[in-house]
Amino acid sequence: MMMTSLKASFMQLSMALIIGAITMVSTQHPVPTPKITSVVIVGATGDLAQRYLWQGFFNLFVEMESVGHHLKLYGATRVNAEEGTVLLKNILNERVQCNKLTVPISSNCEDLREKFLSRVQYKQLKKAEQYQELCKMFEMEADQEHAKENGRWFYLSVPAFAYASIAENVGSFCRPTVSNTWLRVVLEKPFGHDLESATKLSDQLMEHLHDEEMYRIDHYLGKTGVSSILPFRQLNQDKYEQIWNKHHVERVEIVMKEKLDVTGRFSFYNEYGVIRDVMQNHLTEILALIAMEIPANISSPEKHRFEKINLMNKIQPIRKQHAVIGQYKAYQEELRDELGKADNFTSLVPTFAGVTLFINSPRWFGVPFVLVSGKKMDSKSGYARIVFKQNTFCVNDDGIEGACGTKQIVIYTGGTGGTKPMLLVSKNLPRPNVFAGWTTKNSFEDQNLFGSDFKDFNHYSPPVEADAYSALLRSCFLGEKQNFIASDDLMQSWKIWSPLLKDLEGTIPREYPGGINNGEILDFVSLTSGTQFVTQQNEPLFENRYQHNIAFKTSTFRNEFLVSGEAKQVIQALAVDIYNSSIFSIKSRGYFHLALSGGKSPVPLFHELSQLDSFPWRDTHIWLVDERCVDFDNDNSNFKSLAKNLIDYISIPYRNVHPMPITGVWENCDEEQSIYYDNDIRKRTNGIFDYIVLGLGKDGHTASLFPHSSTLEEDRQFVSVTVNPSDGSSRLSLTYPCLNAARTVSVLVTGADKVDIVNRIKGGIVDKMNLPVTGVSPDSGVRWYIDDEALTG
Ligand code: BG6
């Protein structure tokens, strides 16, 4: 196995940068001026600071001391100096520990720890003057230590609502006057609630700080597994880059399951939920690292950002039909207890979500990226999994174990029982190059992982995992902006997620028991057209953005289902019905065959359908119910109208569009054409359309089945040549055998000029010779969509 030392060279390179940052090694200046960086942790006694930040800064301090760079730290809160000093001292004594140190040391750790504690000072930061006073001290400290100021570093570990005023104080009083001294402000999520609030927050911050001064942290980017993704891809470009695309990848899964519940965090969590808490940020960041083009230089923040934003721009905004959501059963009660809410207080906040998203790039078009996260899952695990298409046929029975097994690469970011990050590559893929020091020790012998035996993987783990915060503090110190979130990627991420968040307002999440009892209840399928739970409960099929707003009425007509109301409402309701049917059909059969009629009435329906951005056109086939025997350029062509009002606006594969075969200028269609279309229908639909939309003529005709025509007697052919008695022109039309075999047939009738014919048929009369529409009788019954004008005049 070829082991490379890429990771080691990164470490060396960044070390060199640190040294470079603090000393100008030169033979002419043998005694370099020491440098000093002032660090201010605002919110110094909060949970995050206690759990990660102080220890993280201790790690950095130790590393910096070894190269002669000094840190001076200030812990700040709004509490007065007397109380704050005692509180901070206790926290530091408890939380800063030598046994948690992740950097190598050459001197006694306890001595270093003492030194670190002596360099931390408490400061009350409540008023502008206090910021002013503190920031004046930075220069003085540097002078006293005969050092050059290297940087001023603020870590805001406070709720986001406090950011703007702190940024104002920092921007007004703390910007360094000395050149080559940087100002960096680290911000913790949440960065807004949706696109609008994130934009507002960003604008407020930009009034006081420059974008390059802001380091928005996403701790997932500091996890070894995550930060190894791009270096791993780069290191293995020759092996995997040619299969890292839609031709070879079946799907990509990005998963973050937690066993924990929300206890202790309800006031935050109930405002955010799983999508805002981890999907818009952590999982989207991982997705970007997996899917972006490898930057020409992965250590260059500019090149990295360019590729990242390029990718993010191509991710399709997510809509409701691409997500399933759940909430663990005890959530409501725990929430009420913790927040002291009344017994009838309920929350629709999801604690679980499964989302499928797509990237409109040449590399990834059509590949589902499945993102999953939840609280109270059966286990804690986080991974990105690339599942490759398997098209090898193994002739020997035992081939299943080898070349024919699942081909996958899993970047495991951490899991149960403190499992280390791990890289798993199926043995039937080229063996990867890995970083120096990564070993193949493991804890999964004899286990089945991701549907494969553990022994079928080449697997590697890093030697020591620095905690994510320590890694990112170091990264921030080095100015590695690529490991932080810039404003434009943040906004782009909100653009992707905000439509879904809006769509989900008012949606009831599926309840799940939590832990191993979840069983299959949250399993879901991901199709291009939608994402749906595998097990059905009494939940509505996919709704779309209109459903809540449509004020149509339902009743019966000819003892069949009727939707009535204003024309617009009736048409919207029909569009929703077609949409729901398409999702159902694609889920159960993989395709949706839809036949549409011509004429004026369906034109607004075409417009409506063209505006449903989430309609699964890729798996839909469009057919015609009837056609005039004229060239497609002719204004009387039904296909022309369909193209002009629908097909031109949607993204449907051309092979899914099936116009009736009227080519050239034909005076009369002939038998040959009807046989051709008939065969095509039978071949592609198995003789059953999923959905047919018909119209109704004033004389009772439907499709091009006119009263008294011989076509009404047709009992075998699906398509026939017919003649319009009013002008003698020829047409092609579907016949009763075809219409009545369909799974769903809807008849759309609009306008006051139809009131007479509607009255004639409403009694339920069946007289196909005089009133051809009454001969339409599919097993499921006709669904009538009649607007109020046609129904009552
Ligand atoms: C945080 C979320 O960002 O990440 C928490 O707010 C979540 O809800 C946590 O529990 C998970 O982080 P980790 O590092 O334990 O996977």
PDB file of C-alpha atoms and ligand atoms in Angstrom, residues 51-52 188-190 218-220 223 256-258 260-262 265 268-269 273-274 276-278 281-282 373-375 380-382 413-414 468-469, ligand 1:
ATOM      1  CA  ARG A  51     -16.781  22.664  27.267  1.00  0.00           C
ATOM      2  CA  TYR A  52     -14.505  23.493  24.339  1.00  0.00           C
ATOM      3  CA  GLU A 188     -21.146  30.875  16.336  1.00  0.00           C
ATOM      4  CA  LYS A 189     -24.283  29.622  14.641  1.00  0.00           C
ATOM      5  CA  PRO A 190     -27.208  30.155  14.315  1.00  0.00           C
ATOM      6  CA  ASP A 218     -19.207  25.398  11.841  1.00  0.00           C
ATOM      7  CA  HIS A 219     -17.602  22.935  14.194  1.00  0.00           C
ATOM      8  CA  TYR A 220     -18.154  20.079  11.729  1.00  0.00           C
ATOM      9  CA  LYS A 223     -13.737  17.319  12.667  1.00  0.00           C
ATOM     10  CA  MET A 256     -25.817  12.582  11.343  1.00  0.00           C
ATOM     11  CA  LYS A 257     -27.781  10.458  13.804  1.00  0.00           C
ATOM     12  CA  GLU A 258     -27.832  11.233  17.501  1.00  0.00           C
ATOM     13  CA  LEU A 260     -29.522  12.397  22.512  1.00  0.00           C
ATOM     14  CA  ASP A 261     -32.833  14.182  22.936  1.00  0.00           C
ATOM     15  CA  VAL A 262     -33.310  17.920  23.268  1.00  0.00           C
ATOM     16  CA  ARG A 265     -32.027  23.047  24.923  1.00  0.00           C
ATOM     17  CA  PHE A 268     -33.306  27.140  21.367  1.00  0.00           C
ATOM     18  CA  TYR A 269     -34.334  23.948  19.636  1.00  0.00           C
ATOM     19  CA  GLY A 273     -35.616  22.192  14.654  1.00  0.00           C
ATOM     20  CA  VAL A 274     -33.383  19.695  12.952  1.00  0.00           C
ATOM     21  CA  ARG A 276     -31.943  24.687  10.806  1.00  0.00           C
ATOM     22  CA  ASP A 277     -29.925  23.146  13.622  1.00  0.00           C
ATOM     23  CA  VAL A 278     -27.759  20.789  11.607  1.00  0.00           C
ATOM     24  CA  ASN A 281     -25.069  24.033   8.128  1.00  0.00           C
ATOM     25  CA  HIS A 282     -23.187  20.849   9.128  1.00  0.00           C
ATOM     26  CA  SER A 373     -30.449  13.697  10.767  1.00  0.00           C
ATOM     27  CA  GLY A 374     -32.396  13.086  13.913  1.00  0.00           C
ATOM     28  CA  LYS A 375     -32.464  13.151  17.674  1.00  0.00           C
ATOM     29  CA  LYS A 380     -24.990   7.951  17.240  1.00  0.00           C
ATOM     30  CA  SER A 381     -23.210   7.992  13.948  1.00  0.00           C
ATOM     31  CA  GLY A 382     -22.110  10.484  11.360  1.00  0.00           C
ATOM     32  CA  THR A 413     -16.973  11.175  11.064  1.00  0.00           C
ATOM     33  CA  GLY A 414     -17.688   9.568  14.412  1.00  0.00           C
ATOM     34  CA  ALA A 468     -13.084  20.123  16.358  1.00  0.00           C
ATOM     35  CA  TYR A 469     -12.912  23.418  18.235  1.00  0.00           C
TER      36      TYR A 469
HETATM   37  C1  BG6 B   1     -24.688  21.180  17.154  1.00  0.00           C
HETATM   38  C2  BG6 B   1     -26.183  21.086  17.233  1.00  0.00           C
HETATM   39  O1  BG6 B   1     -24.323  22.115  16.186  1.00  0.00           O
HETATM   40  O2  BG6 B   1     -24.148  19.915  16.822  1.00  0.00           O
HETATM   41  C3  BG6 B   1     -26.597  20.015  18.216  1.00  0.00           C
HETATM   42  O3  BG6 B   1     -26.712  22.335  17.645  1.00  0.00           O
HETATM   43  C4  BG6 B   1     -25.907  18.712  17.913  1.00  0.00           C
HETATM   44  O4  BG6 B   1     -27.998  19.831  18.194  1.00  0.00           O
HETATM   45  C5  BG6 B   1     -24.410  18.923  17.777  1.00  0.00           C
HETATM   46  O5  BG6 B   1     -26.185  17.822  18.983  1.00  0.00           O
HETATM   47  C6  BG6 B   1     -23.738  17.643  17.355  1.00  0.00           C
HETATM   48  O6  BG6 B   1     -22.365  17.790  17.351  1.00  0.00           O
HETATM   49  P1  BG6 B   1     -21.414  16.531  17.451  1.00  0.00           P
HETATM   50  O7  BG6 B   1     -20.065  17.124  17.331  1.00  0.00           O
HETATM   51  O8  BG6 B   1     -21.680  15.879  18.775  1.00  0.00           O
HETATM   52  O9  BG6 B   1     -21.769  15.622  16.332  1.00  0.00           O
END
